[in-house]
PDB file of C-alpha atoms in Angstrom:
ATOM      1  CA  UNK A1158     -12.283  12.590 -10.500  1.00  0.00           C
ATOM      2  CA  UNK A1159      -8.722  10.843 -11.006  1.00  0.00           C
ATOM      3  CA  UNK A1160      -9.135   7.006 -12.746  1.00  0.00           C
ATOM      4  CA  UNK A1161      -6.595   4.754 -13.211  1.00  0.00           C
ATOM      5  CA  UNK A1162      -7.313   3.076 -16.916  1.00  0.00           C
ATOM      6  CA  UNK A1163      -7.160  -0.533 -16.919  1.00  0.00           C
ATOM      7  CA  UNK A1164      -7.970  -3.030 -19.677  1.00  0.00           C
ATOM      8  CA  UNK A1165     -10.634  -1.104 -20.697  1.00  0.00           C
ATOM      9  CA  UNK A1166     -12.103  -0.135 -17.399  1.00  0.00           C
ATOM     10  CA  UNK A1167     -11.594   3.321 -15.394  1.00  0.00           C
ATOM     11  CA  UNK A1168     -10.783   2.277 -11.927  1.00  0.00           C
ATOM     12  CA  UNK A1169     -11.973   5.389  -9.792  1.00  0.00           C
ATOM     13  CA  UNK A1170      -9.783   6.812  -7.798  1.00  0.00           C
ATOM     14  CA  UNK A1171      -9.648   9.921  -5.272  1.00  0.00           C
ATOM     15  CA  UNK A1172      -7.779  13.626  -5.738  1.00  0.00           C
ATOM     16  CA  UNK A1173      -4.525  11.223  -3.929  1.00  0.00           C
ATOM     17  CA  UNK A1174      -4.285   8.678  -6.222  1.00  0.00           C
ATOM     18  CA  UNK A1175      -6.011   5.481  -3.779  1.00  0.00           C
ATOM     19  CA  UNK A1176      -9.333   3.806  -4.297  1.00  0.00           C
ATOM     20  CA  UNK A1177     -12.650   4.949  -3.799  1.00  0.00           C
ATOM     21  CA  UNK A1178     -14.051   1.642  -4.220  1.00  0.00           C
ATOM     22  CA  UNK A1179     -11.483  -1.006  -2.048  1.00  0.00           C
ATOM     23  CA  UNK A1180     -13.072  -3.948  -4.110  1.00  0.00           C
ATOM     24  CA  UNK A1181     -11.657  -2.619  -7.467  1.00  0.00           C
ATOM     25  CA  UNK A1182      -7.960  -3.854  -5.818  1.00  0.00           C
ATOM     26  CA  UNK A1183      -6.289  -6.824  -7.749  1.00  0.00           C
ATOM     27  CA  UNK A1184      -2.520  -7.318  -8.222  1.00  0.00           C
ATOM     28  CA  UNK A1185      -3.178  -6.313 -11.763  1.00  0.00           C
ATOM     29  CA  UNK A1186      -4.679  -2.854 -10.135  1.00  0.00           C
ATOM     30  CA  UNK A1187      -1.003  -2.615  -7.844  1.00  0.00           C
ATOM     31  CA  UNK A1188       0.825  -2.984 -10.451  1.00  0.00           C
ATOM     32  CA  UNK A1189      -0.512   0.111 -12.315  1.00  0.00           C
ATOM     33  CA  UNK A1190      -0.852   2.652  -9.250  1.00  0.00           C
ATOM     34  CA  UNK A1191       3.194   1.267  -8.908  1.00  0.00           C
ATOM     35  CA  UNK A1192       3.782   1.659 -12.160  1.00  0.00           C
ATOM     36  CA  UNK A1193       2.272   5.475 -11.784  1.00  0.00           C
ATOM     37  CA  UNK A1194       4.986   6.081  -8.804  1.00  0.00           C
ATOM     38  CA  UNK A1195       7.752   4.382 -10.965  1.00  0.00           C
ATOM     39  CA  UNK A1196       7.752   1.265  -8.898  1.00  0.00           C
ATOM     40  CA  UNK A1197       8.777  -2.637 -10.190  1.00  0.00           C
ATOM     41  CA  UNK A1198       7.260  -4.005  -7.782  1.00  0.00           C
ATOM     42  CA  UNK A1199       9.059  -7.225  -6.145  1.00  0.00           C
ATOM     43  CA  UNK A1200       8.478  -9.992  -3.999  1.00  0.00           C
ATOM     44  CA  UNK A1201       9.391  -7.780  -0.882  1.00  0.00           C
ATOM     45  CA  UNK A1202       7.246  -5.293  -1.643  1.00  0.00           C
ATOM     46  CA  UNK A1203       4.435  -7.835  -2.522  1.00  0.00           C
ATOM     47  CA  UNK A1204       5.097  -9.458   1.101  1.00  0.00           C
ATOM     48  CA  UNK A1205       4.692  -5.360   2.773  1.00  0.00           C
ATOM     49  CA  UNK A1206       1.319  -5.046   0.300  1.00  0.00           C
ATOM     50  CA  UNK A1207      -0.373  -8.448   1.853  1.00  0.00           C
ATOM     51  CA  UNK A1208       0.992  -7.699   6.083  1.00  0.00           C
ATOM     52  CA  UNK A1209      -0.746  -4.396   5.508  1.00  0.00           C
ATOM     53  CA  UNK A1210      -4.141  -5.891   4.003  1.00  0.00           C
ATOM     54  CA  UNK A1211      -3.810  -8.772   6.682  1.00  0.00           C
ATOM     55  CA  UNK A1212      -3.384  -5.668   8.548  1.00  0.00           C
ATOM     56  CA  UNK A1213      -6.630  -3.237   7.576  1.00  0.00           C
ATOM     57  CA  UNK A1214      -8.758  -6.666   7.611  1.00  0.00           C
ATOM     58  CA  UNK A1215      -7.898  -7.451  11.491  1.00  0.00           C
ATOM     59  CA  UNK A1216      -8.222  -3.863  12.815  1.00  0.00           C
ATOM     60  CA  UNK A1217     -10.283  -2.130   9.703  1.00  0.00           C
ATOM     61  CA  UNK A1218      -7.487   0.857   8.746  1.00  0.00           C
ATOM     62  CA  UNK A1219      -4.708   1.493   7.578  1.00  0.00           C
ATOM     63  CA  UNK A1220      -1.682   1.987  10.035  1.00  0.00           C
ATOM     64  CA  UNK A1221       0.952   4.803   9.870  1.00  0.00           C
ATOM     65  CA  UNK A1222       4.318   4.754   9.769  1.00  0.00           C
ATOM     66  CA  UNK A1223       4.994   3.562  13.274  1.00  0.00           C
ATOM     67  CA  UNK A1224       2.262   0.987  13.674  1.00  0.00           C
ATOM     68  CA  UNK A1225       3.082  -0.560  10.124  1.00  0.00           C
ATOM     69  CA  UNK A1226       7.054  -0.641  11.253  1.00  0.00           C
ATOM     70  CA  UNK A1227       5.892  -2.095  14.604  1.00  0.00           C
ATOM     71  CA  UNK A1228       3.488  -4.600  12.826  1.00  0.00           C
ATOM     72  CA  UNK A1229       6.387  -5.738   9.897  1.00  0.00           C
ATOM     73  CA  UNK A1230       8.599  -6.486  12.779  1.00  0.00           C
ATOM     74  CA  UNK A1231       6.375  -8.255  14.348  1.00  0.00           C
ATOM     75  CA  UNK A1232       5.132 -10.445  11.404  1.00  0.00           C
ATOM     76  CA  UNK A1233       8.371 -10.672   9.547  1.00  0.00           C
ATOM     77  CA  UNK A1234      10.820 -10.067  12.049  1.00  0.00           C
ATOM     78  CA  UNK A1235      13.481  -6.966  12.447  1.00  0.00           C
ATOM     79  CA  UNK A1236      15.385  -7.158   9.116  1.00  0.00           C
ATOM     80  CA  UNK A1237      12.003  -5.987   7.080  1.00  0.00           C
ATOM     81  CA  UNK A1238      10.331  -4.346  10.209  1.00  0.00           C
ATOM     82  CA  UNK A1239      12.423  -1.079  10.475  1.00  0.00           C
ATOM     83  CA  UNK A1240      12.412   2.233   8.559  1.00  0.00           C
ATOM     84  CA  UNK A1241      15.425   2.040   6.686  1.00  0.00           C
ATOM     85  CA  UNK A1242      13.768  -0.946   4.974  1.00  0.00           C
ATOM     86  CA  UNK A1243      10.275   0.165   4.478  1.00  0.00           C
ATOM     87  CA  UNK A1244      11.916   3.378   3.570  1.00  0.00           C
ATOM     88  CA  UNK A1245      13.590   2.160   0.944  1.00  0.00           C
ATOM     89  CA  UNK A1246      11.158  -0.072  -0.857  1.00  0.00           C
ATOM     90  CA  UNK A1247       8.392   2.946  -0.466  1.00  0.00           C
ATOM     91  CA  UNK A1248      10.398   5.540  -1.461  1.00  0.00           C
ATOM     92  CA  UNK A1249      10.234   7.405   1.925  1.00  0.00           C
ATOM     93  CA  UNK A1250       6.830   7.488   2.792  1.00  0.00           C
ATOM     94  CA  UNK A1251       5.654   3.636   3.874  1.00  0.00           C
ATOM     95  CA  UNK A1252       2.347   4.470   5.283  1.00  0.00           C
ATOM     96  CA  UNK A1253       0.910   6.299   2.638  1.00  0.00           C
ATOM     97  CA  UNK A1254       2.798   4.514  -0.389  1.00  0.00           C
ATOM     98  CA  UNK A1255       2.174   0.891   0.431  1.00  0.00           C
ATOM     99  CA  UNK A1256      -1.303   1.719   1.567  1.00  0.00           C
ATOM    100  CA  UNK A1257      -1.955   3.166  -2.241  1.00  0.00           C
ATOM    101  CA  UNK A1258      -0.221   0.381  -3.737  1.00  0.00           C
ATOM    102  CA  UNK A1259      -2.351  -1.778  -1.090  1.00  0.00           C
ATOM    103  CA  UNK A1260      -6.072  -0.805  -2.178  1.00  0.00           C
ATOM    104  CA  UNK A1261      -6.575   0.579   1.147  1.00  0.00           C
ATOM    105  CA  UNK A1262      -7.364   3.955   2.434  1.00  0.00           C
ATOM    106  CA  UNK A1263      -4.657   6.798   3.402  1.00  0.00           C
ATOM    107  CA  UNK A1264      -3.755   6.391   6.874  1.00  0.00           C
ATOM    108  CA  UNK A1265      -5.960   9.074   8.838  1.00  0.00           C
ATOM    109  CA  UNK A1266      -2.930  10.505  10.945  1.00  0.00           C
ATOM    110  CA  UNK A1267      -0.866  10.885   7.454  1.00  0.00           C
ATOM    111  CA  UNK A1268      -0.737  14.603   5.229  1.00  0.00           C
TER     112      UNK A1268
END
């Protein structure tokens, strides 16, 4: 089993790297998976990290790619909803990156 180690505790994780336990997740707990994928992370990511738990807590998973882009436009408008955007704050892979960083599950649909 993978664990992220965290002032003193061992936050469980699975063979990917995201929560087995979604109640572990804290910004303190974002920070460190982000910190494991070389990530600072800043207010726009932060924003992305909150839509998609907004997100998973109206409709109970996690979206992929073009639900979340669909979603960020639709919340935040088309500046921060398209790929080049989410792209480029998630290092290529939104869905499954932000989700991590998110506390939430791996988007079924993603490899």
């Amino acid at each position: 089993m993978n664990t992220l180690p965290l002032n003193g505790r061992e936050i469980r994780l699975d063979k990917d790297g995201y929560l087995l336990d979604l109640a572990d997740w804290s910004a303190e707990v974002a920070r460190a998976l982000a910190a494991r994928e070389e990530i600072d992370l800043s207010p726009e990511h932060w924003e992305i990290l909150e839509l998609l738990r907004g997100f998973y807590q109206e409709f109970q998973l996690s979206p992929a790619t073009r639900p979340l882009i669909k979603y960020t436009a639709l919340k935040l408008g088309p500046d921060k909803g398209n790929s080049l955007h989410l792209n480029r704050l998630f290092k290529g892979t939104p869905a499954k990156l932000a989700a991590k960083l998110a506390g939430l599950p791996k988007p079924t649909n993603c490899l």
